[in-house]
């Protein structure tokens, strides 16, 4: 069972909180005329639920790339375009300009995420070690930081194993191939 909370999330339409094990949806998505945005947000957040069951590092940028692509794919299947002025529309427009532009947008939205697409596994392990050290310093004053410590430790343990490293490489490769295909489809005449 996945609890779903409906509240004002500011600029976010939805969030999957893997620490609290719940999904949060912005209350404005339930207004008449916002059905497509609600559907896209549900697809995006449920993609994250599935991803966290695949053993992928918890803050991998590839997870966001994949979730946004799934959202855009669902909209396209319904014959819809994300509304102007939304993040999804900005993502769609940049995807048509090339994978690099799309990745830049997602990186700006979730800074500090690990990304195998631009790094070696050793670089990612170093980044996670740095993140772990920073969370230890914050843990005395932050429940969130304290909650992130075991998550980062699990990510490190997983990525240090041959199986975990292979799983992340395969996930990253699949997501990047999907990104390139979708971008090429949009930019084709």
PDB file of C-alpha atoms in Angstrom:
ATOM      1  CA  UNK A   1       0.000   0.000   0.000  1.00  0.00           C
ATOM      2  CA  UNK A   2       1.289   3.411  -0.976  1.00  0.00           C
ATOM      3  CA  UNK A   3      -0.319   6.310   0.883  1.00  0.00           C
ATOM      4  CA  UNK A   4      -1.091   9.288  -1.354  1.00  0.00           C
ATOM      5  CA  UNK A   5      -1.270  12.724   0.242  1.00  0.00           C
ATOM      6  CA  UNK A   6      -2.941  15.620  -1.542  1.00  0.00           C
ATOM      7  CA  UNK A   7      -1.589  19.024  -0.518  1.00  0.00           C
ATOM      8  CA  UNK A   8      -0.101  22.271  -1.710  1.00  0.00           C
ATOM      9  CA  UNK A   9       3.416  21.434  -2.897  1.00  0.00           C
ATOM     10  CA  UNK A  10       4.371  24.886  -4.106  1.00  0.00           C
ATOM     11  CA  UNK A  11       5.983  24.556  -7.532  1.00  0.00           C
ATOM     12  CA  UNK A  12       6.069  20.737  -7.530  1.00  0.00           C
ATOM     13  CA  UNK A  13       3.164  18.765  -8.961  1.00  0.00           C
ATOM     14  CA  UNK A  14       4.179  15.543  -7.240  1.00  0.00           C
ATOM     15  CA  UNK A  15       6.773  13.811  -5.099  1.00  0.00           C
ATOM     16  CA  UNK A  16       7.579  10.237  -4.185  1.00  0.00           C
ATOM     17  CA  UNK A  17       9.177  10.209  -0.756  1.00  0.00           C
ATOM     18  CA  UNK A  18      11.139   6.971  -0.584  1.00  0.00           C
ATOM     19  CA  UNK A  19      12.073   7.635   3.050  1.00  0.00           C
ATOM     20  CA  UNK A  20       8.487   8.125   4.254  1.00  0.00           C
ATOM     21  CA  UNK A  21       7.153   5.665   1.637  1.00  0.00           C
ATOM     22  CA  UNK A  22       4.379   7.936   0.379  1.00  0.00           C
ATOM     23  CA  UNK A  23       3.405   9.892  -2.689  1.00  0.00           C
ATOM     24  CA  UNK A  24       2.367  13.528  -2.532  1.00  0.00           C
ATOM     25  CA  UNK A  25       0.284  15.176  -5.232  1.00  0.00           C
ATOM     26  CA  UNK A  26      -0.429  18.877  -5.574  1.00  0.00           C
ATOM     27  CA  UNK A  27      -4.058  19.670  -4.751  1.00  0.00           C
ATOM     28  CA  UNK A  28      -4.346  21.914  -7.824  1.00  0.00           C
ATOM     29  CA  UNK A  29      -4.033  18.839 -10.072  1.00  0.00           C
ATOM     30  CA  UNK A  30      -7.520  17.783  -8.999  1.00  0.00           C
ATOM     31  CA  UNK A  31      -9.190  20.856 -10.488  1.00  0.00           C
ATOM     32  CA  UNK A  32     -11.301  20.490 -13.619  1.00  0.00           C
ATOM     33  CA  UNK A  33      -9.204  20.726 -16.776  1.00  0.00           C
ATOM     34  CA  UNK A  34      -5.994  19.436 -15.138  1.00  0.00           C
ATOM     35  CA  UNK A  35      -6.629  15.742 -15.812  1.00  0.00           C
ATOM     36  CA  UNK A  36      -3.738  15.354 -18.259  1.00  0.00           C
ATOM     37  CA  UNK A  37      -1.285  16.947 -15.827  1.00  0.00           C
ATOM     38  CA  UNK A  38      -2.565  14.699 -13.030  1.00  0.00           C
ATOM     39  CA  UNK A  39      -2.138  11.620 -15.238  1.00  0.00           C
ATOM     40  CA  UNK A  40       1.387  12.675 -16.229  1.00  0.00           C
ATOM     41  CA  UNK A  41       2.327  13.311 -12.606  1.00  0.00           C
ATOM     42  CA  UNK A  42       0.984   9.919 -11.537  1.00  0.00           C
ATOM     43  CA  UNK A  43       2.997   8.179 -14.265  1.00  0.00           C
ATOM     44  CA  UNK A  44       6.120  10.122 -13.243  1.00  0.00           C
ATOM     45  CA  UNK A  45       5.807   9.346  -9.530  1.00  0.00           C
ATOM     46  CA  UNK A  46       4.818   5.701 -10.041  1.00  0.00           C
ATOM     47  CA  UNK A  47       7.896   5.328 -12.229  1.00  0.00           C
ATOM     48  CA  UNK A  48       9.932   6.371  -9.177  1.00  0.00           C
ATOM     49  CA  UNK A  49       8.137   3.793  -7.029  1.00  0.00           C
ATOM     50  CA  UNK A  50       9.126   1.061  -9.509  1.00  0.00           C
ATOM     51  CA  UNK A  51      12.690   2.377  -9.822  1.00  0.00           C
ATOM     52  CA  UNK A  52      13.311   2.193  -6.088  1.00  0.00           C
ATOM     53  CA  UNK A  53      12.494  -1.497  -6.263  1.00  0.00           C
ATOM     54  CA  UNK A  54      15.157  -2.075  -8.938  1.00  0.00           C
ATOM     55  CA  UNK A  55      18.196  -1.391  -6.765  1.00  0.00           C
ATOM     56  CA  UNK A  56      19.181   1.791  -8.575  1.00  0.00           C
ATOM     57  CA  UNK A  57      21.009   4.374  -6.418  1.00  0.00           C
ATOM     58  CA  UNK A  58      18.412   6.503  -4.675  1.00  0.00           C
ATOM     59  CA  UNK A  59      19.468   9.856  -6.135  1.00  0.00           C
ATOM     60  CA  UNK A  60      20.521   8.820  -9.642  1.00  0.00           C
ATOM     61  CA  UNK A  61      19.735  11.466 -12.252  1.00  0.00           C
ATOM     62  CA  UNK A  62      18.787   8.669 -14.634  1.00  0.00           C
ATOM     63  CA  UNK A  63      15.723   8.072 -12.435  1.00  0.00           C
ATOM     64  CA  UNK A  64      14.462  11.608 -13.120  1.00  0.00           C
ATOM     65  CA  UNK A  65      15.289  11.380 -16.814  1.00  0.00           C
ATOM     66  CA  UNK A  66      13.363   8.105 -17.065  1.00  0.00           C
ATOM     67  CA  UNK A  67      10.360   9.410 -15.087  1.00  0.00           C
ATOM     68  CA  UNK A  68      10.090  12.540 -17.238  1.00  0.00           C
ATOM     69  CA  UNK A  69      10.354  10.483 -20.426  1.00  0.00           C
ATOM     70  CA  UNK A  70       7.593   8.141 -19.191  1.00  0.00           C
ATOM     71  CA  UNK A  71       5.406  11.171 -18.417  1.00  0.00           C
ATOM     72  CA  UNK A  72       5.997  12.610 -21.908  1.00  0.00           C
ATOM     73  CA  UNK A  73       5.397   9.210 -23.546  1.00  0.00           C
ATOM     74  CA  UNK A  74       2.051   8.849 -21.787  1.00  0.00           C
ATOM     75  CA  UNK A  75       0.998  12.339 -22.876  1.00  0.00           C
ATOM     76  CA  UNK A  76       1.982  11.550 -26.476  1.00  0.00           C
ATOM     77  CA  UNK A  77       0.045   8.266 -26.400  1.00  0.00           C
ATOM     78  CA  UNK A  78      -3.034  10.232 -25.341  1.00  0.00           C
ATOM     79  CA  UNK A  79      -2.433  12.697 -28.173  1.00  0.00           C
ATOM     80  CA  UNK A  80      -1.714  15.504 -25.720  1.00  0.00           C
ATOM     81  CA  UNK A  81       1.035  18.072 -25.354  1.00  0.00           C
ATOM     82  CA  UNK A  82       1.965  19.302 -21.902  1.00  0.00           C
ATOM     83  CA  UNK A  83       0.421  22.719 -21.255  1.00  0.00           C
ATOM     84  CA  UNK A  84       2.546  25.784 -21.954  1.00  0.00           C
ATOM     85  CA  UNK A  85       4.354  27.110 -18.916  1.00  0.00           C
ATOM     86  CA  UNK A  86       4.779  23.692 -17.278  1.00  0.00           C
ATOM     87  CA  UNK A  87       8.019  21.882 -16.569  1.00  0.00           C
ATOM     88  CA  UNK A  88       6.799  19.014 -18.748  1.00  0.00           C
ATOM     89  CA  UNK A  89       6.365  21.376 -21.703  1.00  0.00           C
ATOM     90  CA  UNK A  90       9.821  22.831 -21.147  1.00  0.00           C
ATOM     91  CA  UNK A  91      11.200  19.268 -21.004  1.00  0.00           C
ATOM     92  CA  UNK A  92       9.420  18.337 -24.246  1.00  0.00           C
ATOM     93  CA  UNK A  93      10.718  21.428 -26.042  1.00  0.00           C
ATOM     94  CA  UNK A  94      14.298  20.802 -24.895  1.00  0.00           C
ATOM     95  CA  UNK A  95      14.085  17.098 -25.722  1.00  0.00           C
ATOM     96  CA  UNK A  96      13.418  18.131 -29.326  1.00  0.00           C
ATOM     97  CA  UNK A  97      16.650  20.166 -29.216  1.00  0.00           C
ATOM     98  CA  UNK A  98      18.729  17.154 -28.196  1.00  0.00           C
ATOM     99  CA  UNK A  99      19.503  14.830 -25.291  1.00  0.00           C
ATOM    100  CA  UNK A 100      22.107  17.207 -23.843  1.00  0.00           C
ATOM    101  CA  UNK A 101      19.584  20.045 -23.466  1.00  0.00           C
ATOM    102  CA  UNK A 102      17.111  17.692 -21.784  1.00  0.00           C
ATOM    103  CA  UNK A 103      19.762  16.423 -19.354  1.00  0.00           C
ATOM    104  CA  UNK A 104      20.811  20.006 -18.514  1.00  0.00           C
ATOM    105  CA  UNK A 105      17.224  20.842 -17.586  1.00  0.00           C
ATOM    106  CA  UNK A 106      16.867  17.781 -15.366  1.00  0.00           C
ATOM    107  CA  UNK A 107      20.249  18.451 -13.718  1.00  0.00           C
ATOM    108  CA  UNK A 108      19.153  22.003 -12.921  1.00  0.00           C
ATOM    109  CA  UNK A 109      15.941  20.647 -11.366  1.00  0.00           C
ATOM    110  CA  UNK A 110      17.723  18.085  -9.160  1.00  0.00           C
ATOM    111  CA  UNK A 111      21.232  19.426  -8.524  1.00  0.00           C
ATOM    112  CA  UNK A 112      23.761  17.142  -6.893  1.00  0.00           C
ATOM    113  CA  UNK A 113      22.296  13.935  -8.307  1.00  0.00           C
ATOM    114  CA  UNK A 114      24.747  11.257  -9.320  1.00  0.00           C
ATOM    115  CA  UNK A 115      24.861  10.621 -13.064  1.00  0.00           C
ATOM    116  CA  UNK A 116      26.719   7.736 -14.643  1.00  0.00           C
ATOM    117  CA  UNK A 117      26.143   9.325 -18.033  1.00  0.00           C
ATOM    118  CA  UNK A 118      28.919  11.822 -17.300  1.00  0.00           C
ATOM    119  CA  UNK A 119      30.948  10.046 -14.628  1.00  0.00           C
ATOM    120  CA  UNK A 120      32.836   6.891 -13.900  1.00  0.00           C
ATOM    121  CA  UNK A 121      31.596   4.514 -11.219  1.00  0.00           C
ATOM    122  CA  UNK A 122      34.587   5.568  -9.104  1.00  0.00           C
ATOM    123  CA  UNK A 123      33.502   9.215  -9.406  1.00  0.00           C
ATOM    124  CA  UNK A 124      30.014   8.262  -8.275  1.00  0.00           C
ATOM    125  CA  UNK A 125      31.336   6.314  -5.308  1.00  0.00           C
ATOM    126  CA  UNK A 126      33.418   9.367  -4.346  1.00  0.00           C
ATOM    127  CA  UNK A 127      30.382  11.633  -4.649  1.00  0.00           C
ATOM    128  CA  UNK A 128      28.312   9.281  -2.488  1.00  0.00           C
ATOM    129  CA  UNK A 129      31.092   9.152   0.121  1.00  0.00           C
ATOM    130  CA  UNK A 130      31.103  12.967   0.184  1.00  0.00           C
ATOM    131  CA  UNK A 131      27.294  12.998   0.468  1.00  0.00           C
ATOM    132  CA  UNK A 132      27.471  10.514   3.334  1.00  0.00           C
ATOM    133  CA  UNK A 133      30.018  12.638   5.166  1.00  0.00           C
ATOM    134  CA  UNK A 134      27.868  15.752   4.712  1.00  0.00           C
ATOM    135  CA  UNK A 135      24.744  13.955   5.993  1.00  0.00           C
ATOM    136  CA  UNK A 136      26.621  12.743   9.089  1.00  0.00           C
ATOM    137  CA  UNK A 137      27.477  16.366   9.899  1.00  0.00           C
ATOM    138  CA  UNK A 138      23.849  17.455   9.434  1.00  0.00           C
ATOM    139  CA  UNK A 139      22.242  14.473  11.166  1.00  0.00           C
ATOM    140  CA  UNK A 140      22.418  16.013  14.658  1.00  0.00           C
ATOM    141  CA  UNK A 141      20.029  18.761  13.557  1.00  0.00           C
ATOM    142  CA  UNK A 142      18.069  17.163  10.712  1.00  0.00           C
ATOM    143  CA  UNK A 143      15.765  14.130  10.662  1.00  0.00           C
ATOM    144  CA  UNK A 144      16.011  14.065   6.873  1.00  0.00           C
ATOM    145  CA  UNK A 145      19.810  13.912   6.979  1.00  0.00           C
ATOM    146  CA  UNK A 146      19.656  11.163   9.594  1.00  0.00           C
ATOM    147  CA  UNK A 147      17.229   9.243   7.370  1.00  0.00           C
ATOM    148  CA  UNK A 148      19.469   9.618   4.330  1.00  0.00           C
ATOM    149  CA  UNK A 149      22.519   8.073   6.027  1.00  0.00           C
ATOM    150  CA  UNK A 150      21.349   4.423   5.796  1.00  0.00           C
ATOM    151  CA  UNK A 151      20.076   5.032   2.246  1.00  0.00           C
ATOM    152  CA  UNK A 152      23.453   6.335   1.076  1.00  0.00           C
ATOM    153  CA  UNK A 153      25.215   3.509   2.915  1.00  0.00           C
ATOM    154  CA  UNK A 154      23.003   0.967   1.076  1.00  0.00           C
ATOM    155  CA  UNK A 155      23.696   2.707  -2.230  1.00  0.00           C
ATOM    156  CA  UNK A 156      27.440   2.545  -1.585  1.00  0.00           C
ATOM    157  CA  UNK A 157      27.289  -1.108  -0.587  1.00  0.00           C
ATOM    158  CA  UNK A 158      25.187  -1.956  -3.637  1.00  0.00           C
ATOM    159  CA  UNK A 159      27.451  -0.081  -6.075  1.00  0.00           C
ATOM    160  CA  UNK A 160      30.580  -1.667  -4.618  1.00  0.00           C
ATOM    161  CA  UNK A 161      29.223  -5.097  -5.516  1.00  0.00           C
ATOM    162  CA  UNK A 162      29.668  -6.419  -9.052  1.00  0.00           C
ATOM    163  CA  UNK A 163      25.921  -7.110  -9.280  1.00  0.00           C
ATOM    164  CA  UNK A 164      24.919  -3.633  -8.057  1.00  0.00           C
ATOM    165  CA  UNK A 165      27.393  -1.857 -10.328  1.00  0.00           C
ATOM    166  CA  UNK A 166      26.184  -3.904 -13.301  1.00  0.00           C
ATOM    167  CA  UNK A 167      22.537  -3.140 -12.464  1.00  0.00           C
ATOM    168  CA  UNK A 168      23.196   0.608 -12.339  1.00  0.00           C
ATOM    169  CA  UNK A 169      25.232   0.529 -15.564  1.00  0.00           C
ATOM    170  CA  UNK A 170      22.429  -1.392 -17.316  1.00  0.00           C
ATOM    171  CA  UNK A 171      19.752   0.988 -16.005  1.00  0.00           C
ATOM    172  CA  UNK A 172      21.763   4.038 -17.051  1.00  0.00           C
ATOM    173  CA  UNK A 173      22.433   2.564 -20.493  1.00  0.00           C
ATOM    174  CA  UNK A 174      18.726   1.769 -21.005  1.00  0.00           C
ATOM    175  CA  UNK A 175      17.611   5.254 -19.928  1.00  0.00           C
ATOM    176  CA  UNK A 176      20.220   7.025 -22.066  1.00  0.00           C
ATOM    177  CA  UNK A 177      19.270   4.915 -25.107  1.00  0.00           C
ATOM    178  CA  UNK A 178      15.600   5.780 -24.545  1.00  0.00           C
ATOM    179  CA  UNK A 179      16.517   9.461 -24.207  1.00  0.00           C
ATOM    180  CA  UNK A 180      18.408   9.422 -27.509  1.00  0.00           C
ATOM    181  CA  UNK A 181      15.559   7.612 -29.302  1.00  0.00           C
ATOM    182  CA  UNK A 182      12.882   9.988 -28.010  1.00  0.00           C
ATOM    183  CA  UNK A 183      14.980  13.025 -28.859  1.00  0.00           C
ATOM    184  CA  UNK A 184      15.635  11.737 -32.389  1.00  0.00           C
ATOM    185  CA  UNK A 185      11.917  11.018 -32.886  1.00  0.00           C
ATOM    186  CA  UNK A 186      11.004  14.589 -31.913  1.00  0.00           C
ATOM    187  CA  UNK A 187      13.686  16.251 -34.008  1.00  0.00           C
ATOM    188  CA  UNK A 188      13.009  14.151 -37.128  1.00  0.00           C
ATOM    189  CA  UNK A 189      11.351  16.131 -39.967  1.00  0.00           C
TER     190      UNK A 189
END
